[in-house]
Amino acid sequence: MGVYTVYADILLLLNFFLDFFLLWATGRFLRREARVWRLLSAAILGAVYGTAMLVPELRWLYTVPAAVAVSLLLLWVAFGYRSCRSFLKLVAVFYLVAFAMAGSALAGGYFLERRGSSLGLQQTLNAGALLFGLAMAIILARRGVAVLRSKWDQADFRTMVEVWVAGRSCRFPALIDTGNDLREPISGLPVMVADYQ
């Protein structure tokens, strides 16, 4: 019973740290601010879910639909809900980072095993393999996938504008410049810069 309890404690801690870094990396990738208490709450929830696999009666929680539902719940707890589009981006990046972490951990574990190195008693608790996964999370969080993120950023900051002057209108695409602080001095309204043509 003592060994089983220690195993459960280790599994709980591992799941907590992995879930925390996974959620943190997801937020950093999308530049979504999340309060630490929200990340911690979601990581605790994920850790409890990950450890519940030790209870045979709760195996139904590990079907694909249940696992997806739990991951959506973790994202909602960590980041809240802004819009459907924003949440779908969050889900996509969450799974991208999760698969990258899992792939790195498997590759790292295999790499260490081939060289006779092991930092854990079992493959599921191999600290060396987990370090590879955490390293991948940090790389994705700091650098991101530049092409994917730039495409999303462009879509988020582009809009169509219609300008009316003397009863005539003109429509053209515009880029929302969050650093533009220009204001019209009389009304105080923000100024949009556009080429006359």
Short mmCIF file of C-alpha atoms in Angstrom, two decimals, residues 15 17 34 42 48 52 59 68 94-95 99 102 109 112 133 145 150 152 159 165-166 171 174 189 191-193 195:
data_model
loop_
_atom_site.label_atom_id
_atom_site.label_comp_id
_atom_site.label_asym_id
_atom_site.label_seq_id
_atom_site.Cartn_x
_atom_site.Cartn_y
_atom_site.Cartn_z
CA ASN A 15 0.79 15.64 -13.90
CA PHE A 17 3.96 20.20 -13.46
CA ALA A 34 -3.51 34.26 -17.56
CA ALA A 42 -6.25 24.24 -13.98
CA VAL A 48 -6.24 15.06 -10.13
CA ALA A 52 -7.58 9.18 -11.17
CA ARG A 59 -11.38 4.21 -16.27
CA VAL A 68 -11.21 16.07 -24.81
CA PHE A 94 -2.91 23.48 -26.69
CA TYR A 95 -2.91 20.24 -28.69
CA PHE A 99 1.78 16.61 -29.03
CA ALA A 102 4.78 14.10 -25.87
CA GLY A 109 13.38 8.68 -23.47
CA LEU A 112 18.57 8.06 -23.24
CA GLY A 133 9.10 17.38 -23.03
CA VAL A 145 5.72 28.71 -34.67
CA SER A 150 2.05 35.61 -38.06
CA TRP A 152 -3.16 34.49 -37.12
CA THR A 159 -10.35 44.94 -41.07
CA VAL A 165 -16.63 62.26 -47.71
CA ALA A 166 -19.16 64.67 -49.29
CA ARG A 171 -13.88 50.88 -48.97
CA ALA A 174 -6.82 48.53 -43.06
CA LEU A 189 -11.24 60.97 -31.46
CA VAL A 191 -6.99 59.30 -36.02
CA MET A 192 -6.67 56.78 -38.85
CA VAL A 193 -3.76 57.30 -41.24
CA ASP A 195 -2.96 57.37 -48.26
#
